mmCIF file of C-alpha atoms in Angstrom:
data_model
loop_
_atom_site.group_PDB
_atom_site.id
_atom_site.type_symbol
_atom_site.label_atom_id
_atom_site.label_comp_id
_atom_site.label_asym_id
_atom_site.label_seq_id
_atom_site.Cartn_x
_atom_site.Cartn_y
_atom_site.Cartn_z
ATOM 1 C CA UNK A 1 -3.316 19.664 13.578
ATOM 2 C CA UNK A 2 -4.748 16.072 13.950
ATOM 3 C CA UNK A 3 -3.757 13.686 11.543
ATOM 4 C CA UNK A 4 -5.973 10.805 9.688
ATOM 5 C CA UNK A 5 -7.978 9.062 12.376
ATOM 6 C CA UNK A 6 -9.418 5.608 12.041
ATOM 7 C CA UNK A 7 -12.005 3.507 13.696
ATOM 8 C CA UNK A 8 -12.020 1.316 14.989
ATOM 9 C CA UNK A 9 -8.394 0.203 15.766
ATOM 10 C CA UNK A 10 -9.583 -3.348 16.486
ATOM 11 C CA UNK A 11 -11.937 -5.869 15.532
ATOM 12 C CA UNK A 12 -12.853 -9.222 14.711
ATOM 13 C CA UNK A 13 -15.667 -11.007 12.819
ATOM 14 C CA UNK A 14 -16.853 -13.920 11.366
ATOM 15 C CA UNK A 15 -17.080 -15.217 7.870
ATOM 16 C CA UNK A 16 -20.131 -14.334 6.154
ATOM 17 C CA UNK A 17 -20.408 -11.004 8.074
ATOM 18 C CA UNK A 18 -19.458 -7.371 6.834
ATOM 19 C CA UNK A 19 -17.610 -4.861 8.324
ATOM 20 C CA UNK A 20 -17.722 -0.889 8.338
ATOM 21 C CA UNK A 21 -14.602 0.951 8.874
ATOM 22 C CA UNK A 22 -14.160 4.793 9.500
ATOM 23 C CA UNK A 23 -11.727 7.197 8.496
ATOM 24 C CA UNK A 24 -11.470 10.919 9.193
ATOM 25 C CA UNK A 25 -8.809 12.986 7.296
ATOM 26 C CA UNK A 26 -6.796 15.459 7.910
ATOM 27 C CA UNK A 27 -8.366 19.001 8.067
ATOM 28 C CA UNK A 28 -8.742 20.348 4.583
ATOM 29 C CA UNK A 29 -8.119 16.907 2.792
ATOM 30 C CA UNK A 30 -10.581 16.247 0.032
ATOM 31 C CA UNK A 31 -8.583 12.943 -0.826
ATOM 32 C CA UNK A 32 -9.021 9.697 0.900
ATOM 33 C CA UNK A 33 -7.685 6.214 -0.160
ATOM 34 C CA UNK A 34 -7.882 3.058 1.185
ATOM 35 C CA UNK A 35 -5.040 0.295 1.468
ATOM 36 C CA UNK A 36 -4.963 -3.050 2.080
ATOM 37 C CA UNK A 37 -1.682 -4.355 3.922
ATOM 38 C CA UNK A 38 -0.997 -8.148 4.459
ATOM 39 C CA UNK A 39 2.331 -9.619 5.125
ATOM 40 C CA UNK A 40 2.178 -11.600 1.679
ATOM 41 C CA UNK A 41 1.118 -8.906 -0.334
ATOM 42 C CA UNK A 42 1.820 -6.097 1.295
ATOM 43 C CA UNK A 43 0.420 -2.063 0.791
ATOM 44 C CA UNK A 44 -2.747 -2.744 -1.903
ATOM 45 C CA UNK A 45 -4.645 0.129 -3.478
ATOM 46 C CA UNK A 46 -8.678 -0.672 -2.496
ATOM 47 C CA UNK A 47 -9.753 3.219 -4.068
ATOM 48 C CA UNK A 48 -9.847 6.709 -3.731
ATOM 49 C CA UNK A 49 -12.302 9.365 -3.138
ATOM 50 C CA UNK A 50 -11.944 13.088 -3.755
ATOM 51 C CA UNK A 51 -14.901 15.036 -3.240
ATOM 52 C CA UNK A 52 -17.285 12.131 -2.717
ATOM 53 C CA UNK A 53 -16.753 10.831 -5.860
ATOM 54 C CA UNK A 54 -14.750 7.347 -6.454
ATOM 55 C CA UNK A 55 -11.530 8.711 -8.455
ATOM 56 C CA UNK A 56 -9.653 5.120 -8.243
ATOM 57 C CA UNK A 57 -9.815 1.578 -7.925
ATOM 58 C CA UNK A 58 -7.796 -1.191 -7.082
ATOM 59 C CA UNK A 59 -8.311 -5.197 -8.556
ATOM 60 C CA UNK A 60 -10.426 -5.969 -5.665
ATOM 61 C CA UNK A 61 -13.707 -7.839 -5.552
ATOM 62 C CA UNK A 62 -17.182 -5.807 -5.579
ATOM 63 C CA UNK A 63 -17.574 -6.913 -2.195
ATOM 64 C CA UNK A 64 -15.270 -4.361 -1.206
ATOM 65 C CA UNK A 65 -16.869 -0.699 -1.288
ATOM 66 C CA UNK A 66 -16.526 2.394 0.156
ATOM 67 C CA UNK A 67 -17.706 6.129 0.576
ATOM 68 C CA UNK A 68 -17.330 9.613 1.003
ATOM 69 C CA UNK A 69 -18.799 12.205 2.805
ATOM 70 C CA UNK A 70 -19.488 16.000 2.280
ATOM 71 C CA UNK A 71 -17.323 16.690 5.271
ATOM 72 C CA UNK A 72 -14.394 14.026 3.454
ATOM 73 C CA UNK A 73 -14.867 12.017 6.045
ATOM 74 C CA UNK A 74 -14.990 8.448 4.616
ATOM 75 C CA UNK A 75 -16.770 4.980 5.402
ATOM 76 C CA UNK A 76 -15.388 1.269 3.810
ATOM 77 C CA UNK A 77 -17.332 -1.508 3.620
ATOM 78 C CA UNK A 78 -16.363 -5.484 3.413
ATOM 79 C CA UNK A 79 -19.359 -7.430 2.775
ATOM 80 C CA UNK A 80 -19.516 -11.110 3.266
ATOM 81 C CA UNK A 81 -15.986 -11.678 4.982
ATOM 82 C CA UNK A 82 -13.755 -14.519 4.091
ATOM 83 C CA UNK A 83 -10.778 -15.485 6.176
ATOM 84 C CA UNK A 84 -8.501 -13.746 3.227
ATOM 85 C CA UNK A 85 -9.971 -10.492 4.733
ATOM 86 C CA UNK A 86 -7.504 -10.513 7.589
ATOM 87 C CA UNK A 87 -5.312 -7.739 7.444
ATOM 88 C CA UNK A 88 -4.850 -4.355 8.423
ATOM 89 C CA UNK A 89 -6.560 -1.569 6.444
ATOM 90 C CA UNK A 90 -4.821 1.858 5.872
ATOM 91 C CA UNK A 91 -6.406 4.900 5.375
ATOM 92 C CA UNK A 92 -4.404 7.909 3.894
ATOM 93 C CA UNK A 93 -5.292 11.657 3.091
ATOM 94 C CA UNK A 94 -4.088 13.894 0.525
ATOM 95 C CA UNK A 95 -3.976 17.264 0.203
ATOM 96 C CA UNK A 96 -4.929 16.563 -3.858
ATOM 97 C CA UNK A 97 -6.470 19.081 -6.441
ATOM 98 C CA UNK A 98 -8.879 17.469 -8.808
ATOM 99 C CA UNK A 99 -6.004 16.574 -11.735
ATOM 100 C CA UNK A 100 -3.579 15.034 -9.183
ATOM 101 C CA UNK A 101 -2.649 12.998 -5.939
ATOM 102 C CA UNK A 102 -0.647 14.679 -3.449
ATOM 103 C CA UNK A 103 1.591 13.195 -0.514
ATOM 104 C CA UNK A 104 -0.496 10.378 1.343
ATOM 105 C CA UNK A 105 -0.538 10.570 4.999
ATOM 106 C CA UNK A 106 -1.804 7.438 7.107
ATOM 107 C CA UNK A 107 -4.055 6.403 9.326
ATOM 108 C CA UNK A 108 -3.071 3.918 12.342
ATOM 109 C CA UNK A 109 -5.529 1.132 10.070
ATOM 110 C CA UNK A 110 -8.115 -0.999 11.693
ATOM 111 C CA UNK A 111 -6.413 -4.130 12.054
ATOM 112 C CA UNK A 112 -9.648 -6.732 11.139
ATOM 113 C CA UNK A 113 -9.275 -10.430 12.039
ATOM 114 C CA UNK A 114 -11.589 -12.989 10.235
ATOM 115 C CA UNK A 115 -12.291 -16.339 12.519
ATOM 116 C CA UNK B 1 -0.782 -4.131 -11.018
ATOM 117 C CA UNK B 2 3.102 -2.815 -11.102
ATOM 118 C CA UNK B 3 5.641 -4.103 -9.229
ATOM 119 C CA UNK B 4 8.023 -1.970 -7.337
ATOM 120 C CA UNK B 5 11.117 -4.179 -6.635
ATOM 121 C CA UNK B 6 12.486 -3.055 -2.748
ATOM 122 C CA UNK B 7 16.312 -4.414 -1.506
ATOM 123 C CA UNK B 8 17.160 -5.139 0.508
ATOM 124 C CA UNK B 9 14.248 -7.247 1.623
ATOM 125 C CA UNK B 10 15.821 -7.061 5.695
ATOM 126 C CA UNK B 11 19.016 -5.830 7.300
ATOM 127 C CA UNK B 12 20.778 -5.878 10.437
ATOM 128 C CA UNK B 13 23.364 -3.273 11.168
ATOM 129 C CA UNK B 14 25.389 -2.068 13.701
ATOM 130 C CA UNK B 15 24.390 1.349 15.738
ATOM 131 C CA UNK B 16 26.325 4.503 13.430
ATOM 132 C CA UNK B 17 26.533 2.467 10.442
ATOM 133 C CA UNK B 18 24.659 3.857 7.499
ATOM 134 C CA UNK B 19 22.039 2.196 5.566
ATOM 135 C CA UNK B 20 21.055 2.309 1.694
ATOM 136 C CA UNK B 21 17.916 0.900 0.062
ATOM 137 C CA UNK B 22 15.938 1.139 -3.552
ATOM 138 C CA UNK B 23 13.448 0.522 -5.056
ATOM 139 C CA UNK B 24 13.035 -0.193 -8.454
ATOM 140 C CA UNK B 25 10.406 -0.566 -11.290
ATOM 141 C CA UNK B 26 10.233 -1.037 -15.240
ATOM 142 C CA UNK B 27 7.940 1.510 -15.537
ATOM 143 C CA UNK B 28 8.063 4.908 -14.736
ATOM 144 C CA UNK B 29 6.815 6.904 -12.015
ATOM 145 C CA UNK B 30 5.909 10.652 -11.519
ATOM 146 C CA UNK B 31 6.487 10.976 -7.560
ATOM 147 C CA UNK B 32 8.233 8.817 -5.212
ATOM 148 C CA UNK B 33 7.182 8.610 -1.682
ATOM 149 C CA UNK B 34 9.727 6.622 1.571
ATOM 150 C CA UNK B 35 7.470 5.750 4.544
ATOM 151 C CA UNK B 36 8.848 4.159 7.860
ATOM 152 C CA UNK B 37 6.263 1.870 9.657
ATOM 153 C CA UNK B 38 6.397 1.043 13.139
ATOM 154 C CA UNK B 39 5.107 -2.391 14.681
ATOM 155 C CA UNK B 40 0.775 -1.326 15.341
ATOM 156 C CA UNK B 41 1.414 1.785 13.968
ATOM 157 C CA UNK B 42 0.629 3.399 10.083
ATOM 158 C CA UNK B 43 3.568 4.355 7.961
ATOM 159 C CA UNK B 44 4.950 7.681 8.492
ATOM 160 C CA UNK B 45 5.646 9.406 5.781
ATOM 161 C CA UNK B 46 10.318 10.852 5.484
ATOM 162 C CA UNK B 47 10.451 11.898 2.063
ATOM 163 C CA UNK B 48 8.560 12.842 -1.187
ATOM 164 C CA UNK B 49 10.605 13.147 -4.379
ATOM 165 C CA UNK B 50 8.824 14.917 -7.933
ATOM 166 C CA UNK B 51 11.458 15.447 -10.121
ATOM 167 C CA UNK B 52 14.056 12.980 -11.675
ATOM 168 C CA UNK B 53 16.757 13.398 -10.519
ATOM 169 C CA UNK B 54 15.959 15.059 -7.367
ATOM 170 C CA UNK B 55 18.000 14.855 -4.135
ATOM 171 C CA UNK B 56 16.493 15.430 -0.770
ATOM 172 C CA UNK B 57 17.195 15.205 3.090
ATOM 173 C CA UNK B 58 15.501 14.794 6.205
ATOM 174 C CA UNK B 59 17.639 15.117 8.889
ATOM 175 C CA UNK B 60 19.935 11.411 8.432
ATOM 176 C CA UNK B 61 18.074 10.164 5.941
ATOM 177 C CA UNK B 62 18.443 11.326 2.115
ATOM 178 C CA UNK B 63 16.774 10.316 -1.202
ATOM 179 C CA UNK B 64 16.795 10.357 -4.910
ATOM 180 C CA UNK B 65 14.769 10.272 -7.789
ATOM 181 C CA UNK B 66 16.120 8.054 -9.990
ATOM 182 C CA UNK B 67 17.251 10.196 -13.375
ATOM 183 C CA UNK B 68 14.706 7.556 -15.378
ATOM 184 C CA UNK B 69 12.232 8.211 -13.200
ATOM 185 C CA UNK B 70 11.998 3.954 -12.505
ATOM 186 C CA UNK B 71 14.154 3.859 -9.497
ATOM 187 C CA UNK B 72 14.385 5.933 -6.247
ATOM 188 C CA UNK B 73 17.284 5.576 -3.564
ATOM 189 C CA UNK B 74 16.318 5.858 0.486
ATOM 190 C CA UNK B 75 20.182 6.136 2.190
ATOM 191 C CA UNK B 76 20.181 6.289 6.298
ATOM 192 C CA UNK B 77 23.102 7.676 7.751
ATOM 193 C CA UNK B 78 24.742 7.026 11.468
ATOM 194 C CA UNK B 79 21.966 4.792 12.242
ATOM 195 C CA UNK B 80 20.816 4.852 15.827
ATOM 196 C CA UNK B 81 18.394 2.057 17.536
ATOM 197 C CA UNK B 82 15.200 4.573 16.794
ATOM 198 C CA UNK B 83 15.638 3.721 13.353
ATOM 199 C CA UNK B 84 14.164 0.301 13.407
ATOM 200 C CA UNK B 85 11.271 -0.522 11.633
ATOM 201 C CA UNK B 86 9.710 -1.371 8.250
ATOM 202 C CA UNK B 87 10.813 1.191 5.218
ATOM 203 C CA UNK B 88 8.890 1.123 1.819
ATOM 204 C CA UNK B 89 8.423 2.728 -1.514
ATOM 205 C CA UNK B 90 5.824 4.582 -2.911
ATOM 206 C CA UNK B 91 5.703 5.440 -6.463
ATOM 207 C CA UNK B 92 2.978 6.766 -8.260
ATOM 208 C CA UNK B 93 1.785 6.559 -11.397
ATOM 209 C CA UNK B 94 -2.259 6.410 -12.063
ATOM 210 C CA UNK B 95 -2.387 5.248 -8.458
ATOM 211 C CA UNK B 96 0.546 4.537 -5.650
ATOM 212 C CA UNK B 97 2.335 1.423 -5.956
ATOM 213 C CA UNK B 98 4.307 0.405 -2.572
ATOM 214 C CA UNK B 99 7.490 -1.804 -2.249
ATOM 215 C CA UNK B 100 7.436 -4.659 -0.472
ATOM 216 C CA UNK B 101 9.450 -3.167 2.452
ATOM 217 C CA UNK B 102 12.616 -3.401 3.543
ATOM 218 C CA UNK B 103 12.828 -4.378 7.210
ATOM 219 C CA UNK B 104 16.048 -2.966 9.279
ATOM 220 C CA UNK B 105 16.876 -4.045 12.667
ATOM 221 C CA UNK B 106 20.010 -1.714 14.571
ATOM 222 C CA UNK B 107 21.724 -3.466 17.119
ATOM 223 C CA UNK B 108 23.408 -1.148 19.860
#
């Protein structure tokens, strides 16, 4: 069974651009959340999706959004990147019902550099 | 947002020693999750705990809920040089809230 993929593993950017990430779960997850892990701050809660409707949100600015799909599959977005963007971003999948959040399983992140 | 307070921040043991870490929080937490993260790689979920009090293994590695529900225990036993890497917390409450990680090195 294929676990949480993410694309892409790698990239880097510029201030003042945005950024797309991907994140497939695993088969039969209807929960995705997003993380954001520093060294400073570590694992921070972005939000959660369950059936393609925002369940959860972290204390992060609006610049920060994200997505989900029919098919669960989910998309984050960064918008105007600042050089506290760097980090790597986590994806996890749950196997949750609507009233509750079930074991999170990761992603490998996208590890996003901002020059 | 909550804390979750992890110790010990790093160790360095000795191959077939065994290892303990916590984490603890003043608030209180339905589920506790340990993850082990690997240099590049996303953490890897050992353990899930739902009930205080609860005692669980994985192989070497055992955990508890804490019996206030504000503290979980991660304890490593005979640790071999595979066991290196990052461990943190989970604990969840309206959302997961993640430990700062405790990072353990194993020297052969």
């Amino acid at each position: 069974k294929a676990g949480v993929t993410q694309t892409p593993r790698y990239l880097i950017k510029t201030r003042g651009q945005q950024v797309t990430l991907s994140c497939s779960p695993i088969s039969g997850h209807r929960s995705v959340s997003w993380y954001q892990q520093t060294p400073g701050q570590g694992l921070q809660f972005l939000f959660e999706y369950f059936s393609e409707t925002q369940r959860n949100k972290g204390n992060f600015p609006g610049r920060f959004s994200g997505r989900q799909f029919s098919n669960s599959r989910s998309e984050m977005n960064v918008s105007t990147l600042e050089l506290g963007d760097s980090a790597l971003y986590l994806c996890a999948s749950s196997l949750a019902t609507s009233g509750d959040t079930g074991e999170l399983f990761f992603g490998e992140g996208s590890r996003l550099t901002v020059l | 947002g909550q804390q979750l307070n992890q110790s010990p921040q790093s160790m360095f043991i000795q191959e077939g020693e065994d290892v303990s870490m916590n984490c603890t929080s003043s608030s209180i937490f339905n589920t506790w999750l340990w993850y082990k993260q690997e240099p590049g790689e996303g953490p890897v979920l050992l353990i899930a705990l739902y009930k205080a009090g609860e005692l669980t293994s994985n192989g070497r590695l055992t955990a508890q809920f804490g019996i206030t529900r504000k503290d979980s225990f991660l304890n490593i036993s005979a640790s071999i040089p595979s066991d290196v890497g990052i461990y943190f917390c989970a604990g969840l409450m309206d959302q997961f809230y993640f430990g700062t990680g405790t990072s353990l090195t194993v020297i052969p």
